[in-house]
PDB file of C-alpha atoms in Angstrom:
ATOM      1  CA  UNK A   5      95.151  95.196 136.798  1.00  0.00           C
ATOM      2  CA  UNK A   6      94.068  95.840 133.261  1.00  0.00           C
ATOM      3  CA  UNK A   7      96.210  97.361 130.411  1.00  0.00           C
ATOM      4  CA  UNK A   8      95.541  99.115 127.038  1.00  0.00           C
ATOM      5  CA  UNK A   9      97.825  98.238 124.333  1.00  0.00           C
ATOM      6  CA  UNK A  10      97.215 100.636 121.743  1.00  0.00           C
ATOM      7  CA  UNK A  11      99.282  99.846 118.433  1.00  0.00           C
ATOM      8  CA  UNK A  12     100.164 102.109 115.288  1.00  0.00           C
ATOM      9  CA  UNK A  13     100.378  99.899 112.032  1.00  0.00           C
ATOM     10  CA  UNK A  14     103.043 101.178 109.612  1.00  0.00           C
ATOM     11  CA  UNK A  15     101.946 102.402 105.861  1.00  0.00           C
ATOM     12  CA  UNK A  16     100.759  99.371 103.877  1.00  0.00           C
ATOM     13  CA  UNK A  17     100.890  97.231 106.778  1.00  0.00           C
ATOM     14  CA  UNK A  18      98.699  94.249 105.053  1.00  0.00           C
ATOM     15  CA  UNK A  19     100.922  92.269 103.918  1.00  0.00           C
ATOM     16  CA  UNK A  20     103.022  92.258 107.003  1.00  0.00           C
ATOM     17  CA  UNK A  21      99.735  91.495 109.314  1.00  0.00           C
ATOM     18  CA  UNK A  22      99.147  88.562 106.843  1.00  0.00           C
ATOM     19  CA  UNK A  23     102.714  87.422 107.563  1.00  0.00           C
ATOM     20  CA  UNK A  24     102.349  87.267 111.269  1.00  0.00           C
ATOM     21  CA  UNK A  25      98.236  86.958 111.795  1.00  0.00           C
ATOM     22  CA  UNK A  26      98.385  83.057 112.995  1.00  0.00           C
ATOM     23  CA  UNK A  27     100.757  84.068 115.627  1.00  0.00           C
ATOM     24  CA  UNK A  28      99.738  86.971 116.688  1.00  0.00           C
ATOM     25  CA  UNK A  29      95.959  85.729 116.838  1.00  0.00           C
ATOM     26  CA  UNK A  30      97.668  82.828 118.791  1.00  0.00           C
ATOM     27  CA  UNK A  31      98.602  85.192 121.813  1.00  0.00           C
ATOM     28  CA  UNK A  32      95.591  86.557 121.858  1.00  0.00           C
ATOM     29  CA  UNK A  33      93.359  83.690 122.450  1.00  0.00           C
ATOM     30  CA  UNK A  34      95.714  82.374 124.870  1.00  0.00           C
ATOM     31  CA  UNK A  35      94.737  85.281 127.088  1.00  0.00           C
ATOM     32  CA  UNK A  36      91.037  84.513 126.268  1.00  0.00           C
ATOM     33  CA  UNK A  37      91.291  80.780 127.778  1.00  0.00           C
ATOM     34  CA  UNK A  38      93.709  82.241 130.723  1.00  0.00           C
ATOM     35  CA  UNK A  39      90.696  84.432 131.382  1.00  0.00           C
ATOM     36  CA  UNK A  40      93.066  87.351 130.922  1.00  0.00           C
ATOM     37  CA  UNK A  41      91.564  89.125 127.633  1.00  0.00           C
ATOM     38  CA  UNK A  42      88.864  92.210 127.880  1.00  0.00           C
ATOM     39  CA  UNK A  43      88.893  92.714 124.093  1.00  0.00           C
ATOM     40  CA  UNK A  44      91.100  92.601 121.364  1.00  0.00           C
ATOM     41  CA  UNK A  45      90.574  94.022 117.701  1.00  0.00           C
ATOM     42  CA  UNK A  46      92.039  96.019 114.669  1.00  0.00           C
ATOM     43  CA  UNK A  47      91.177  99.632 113.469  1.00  0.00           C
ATOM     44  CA  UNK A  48      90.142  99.360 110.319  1.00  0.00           C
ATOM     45  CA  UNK A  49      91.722 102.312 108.206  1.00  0.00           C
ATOM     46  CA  UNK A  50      88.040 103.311 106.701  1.00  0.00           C
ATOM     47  CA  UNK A  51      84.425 103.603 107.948  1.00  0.00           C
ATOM     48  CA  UNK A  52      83.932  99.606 107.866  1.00  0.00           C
ATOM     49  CA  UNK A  53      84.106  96.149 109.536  1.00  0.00           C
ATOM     50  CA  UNK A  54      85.707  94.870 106.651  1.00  0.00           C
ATOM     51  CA  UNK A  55      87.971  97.715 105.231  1.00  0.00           C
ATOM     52  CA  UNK A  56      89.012  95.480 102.178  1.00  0.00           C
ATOM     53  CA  UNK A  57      92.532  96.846 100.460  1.00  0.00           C
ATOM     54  CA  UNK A  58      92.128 100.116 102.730  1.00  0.00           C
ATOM     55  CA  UNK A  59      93.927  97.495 105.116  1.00  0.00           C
ATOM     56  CA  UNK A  60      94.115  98.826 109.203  1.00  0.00           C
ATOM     57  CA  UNK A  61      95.689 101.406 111.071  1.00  0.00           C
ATOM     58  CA  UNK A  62      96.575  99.704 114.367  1.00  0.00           C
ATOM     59  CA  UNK A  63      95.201  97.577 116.883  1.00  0.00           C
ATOM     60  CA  UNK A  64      93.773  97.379 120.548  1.00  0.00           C
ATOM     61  CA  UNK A  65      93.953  94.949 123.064  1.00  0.00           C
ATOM     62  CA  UNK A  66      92.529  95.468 127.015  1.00  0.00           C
ATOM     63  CA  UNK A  67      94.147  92.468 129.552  1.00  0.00           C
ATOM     64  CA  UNK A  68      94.563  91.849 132.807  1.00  0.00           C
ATOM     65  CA  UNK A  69      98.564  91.489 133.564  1.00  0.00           C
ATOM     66  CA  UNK A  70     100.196  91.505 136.945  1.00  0.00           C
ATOM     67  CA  UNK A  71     102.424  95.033 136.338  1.00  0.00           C
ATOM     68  CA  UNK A  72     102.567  97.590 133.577  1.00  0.00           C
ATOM     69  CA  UNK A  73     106.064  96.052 132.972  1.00  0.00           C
ATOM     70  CA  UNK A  74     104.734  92.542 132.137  1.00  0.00           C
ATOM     71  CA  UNK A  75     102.105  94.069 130.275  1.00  0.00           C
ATOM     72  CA  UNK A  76     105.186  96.147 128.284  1.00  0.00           C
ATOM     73  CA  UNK A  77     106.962  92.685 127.760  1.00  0.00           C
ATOM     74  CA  UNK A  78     104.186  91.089 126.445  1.00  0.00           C
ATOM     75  CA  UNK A  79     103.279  93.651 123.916  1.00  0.00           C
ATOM     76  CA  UNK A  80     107.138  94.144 122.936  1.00  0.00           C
ATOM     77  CA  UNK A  81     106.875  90.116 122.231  1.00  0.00           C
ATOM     78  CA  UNK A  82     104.044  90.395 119.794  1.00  0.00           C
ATOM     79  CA  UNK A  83     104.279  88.764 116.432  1.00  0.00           C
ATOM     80  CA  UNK A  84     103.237  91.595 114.695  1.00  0.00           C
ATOM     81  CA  UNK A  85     106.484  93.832 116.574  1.00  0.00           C
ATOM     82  CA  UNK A  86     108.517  91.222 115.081  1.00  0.00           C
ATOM     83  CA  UNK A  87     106.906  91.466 111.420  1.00  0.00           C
ATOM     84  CA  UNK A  88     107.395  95.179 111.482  1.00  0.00           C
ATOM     85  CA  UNK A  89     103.510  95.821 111.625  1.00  0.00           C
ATOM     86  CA  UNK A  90     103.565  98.299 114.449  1.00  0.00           C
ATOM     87  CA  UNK A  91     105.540 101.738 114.221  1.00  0.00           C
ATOM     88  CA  UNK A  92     104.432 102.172 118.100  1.00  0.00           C
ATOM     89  CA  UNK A  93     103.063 100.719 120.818  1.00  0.00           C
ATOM     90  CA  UNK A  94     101.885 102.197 123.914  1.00  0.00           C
ATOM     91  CA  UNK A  95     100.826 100.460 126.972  1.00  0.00           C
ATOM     92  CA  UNK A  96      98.988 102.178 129.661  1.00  0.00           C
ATOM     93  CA  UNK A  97      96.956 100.886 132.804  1.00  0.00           C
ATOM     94  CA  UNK A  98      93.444 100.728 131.906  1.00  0.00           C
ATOM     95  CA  UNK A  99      90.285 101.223 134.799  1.00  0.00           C
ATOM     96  CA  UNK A 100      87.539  99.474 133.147  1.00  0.00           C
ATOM     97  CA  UNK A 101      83.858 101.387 134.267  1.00  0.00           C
ATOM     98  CA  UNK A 102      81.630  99.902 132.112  1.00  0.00           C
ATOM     99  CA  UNK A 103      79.841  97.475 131.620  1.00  0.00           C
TER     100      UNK A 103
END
């Protein structure tokens, strides 16, 4: 089944993404080659792809795990948890419709 991970950076989280971005990118595109990974991306804190200093307010990512509760483990075991880049992250099952 599919899962949203929706993410909540903390104030001024830039420098703390920077710290952690190699791993955390890591995960991610070890779901991609597993087959796993829907999308993945940041929310960038202003009306841009590239906010600049404005820096981002959280992240998505949609994957296919086997139960909410590995999908809960996974998320808790993100780089960026253990940087202190999220202030919360919720994981919820996720019906994809479209495309």
């Amino acid at each position: 089944m599919l899962y949203a991970i929706l993410s909540r950076d903390v104030p001024n989280s830039a420098p703390l993404r920077a710290s952690a971005r190699e791993q955390h990118l890591a995960r991610l595109h070890r779901l991609r080659d597993e087959g796993r990974l829907v999308l993945a991306g940041p929310h960038p804190a202003i009306d841009a792809n590239d906010p600049g200093p404005a820096g981002f307010t959280g992240s998505l990512v949609v994957a296919e795990f086997d139960s909410l509760d590995d999908a809960r483990a996974w998320a808790d075991d993100d780089p960026y948890v253990a940087a202190g880049v999220y202030e919360q992250v919720d994981v919820r099952p996720f019906k994809q419709v479209l495309p």
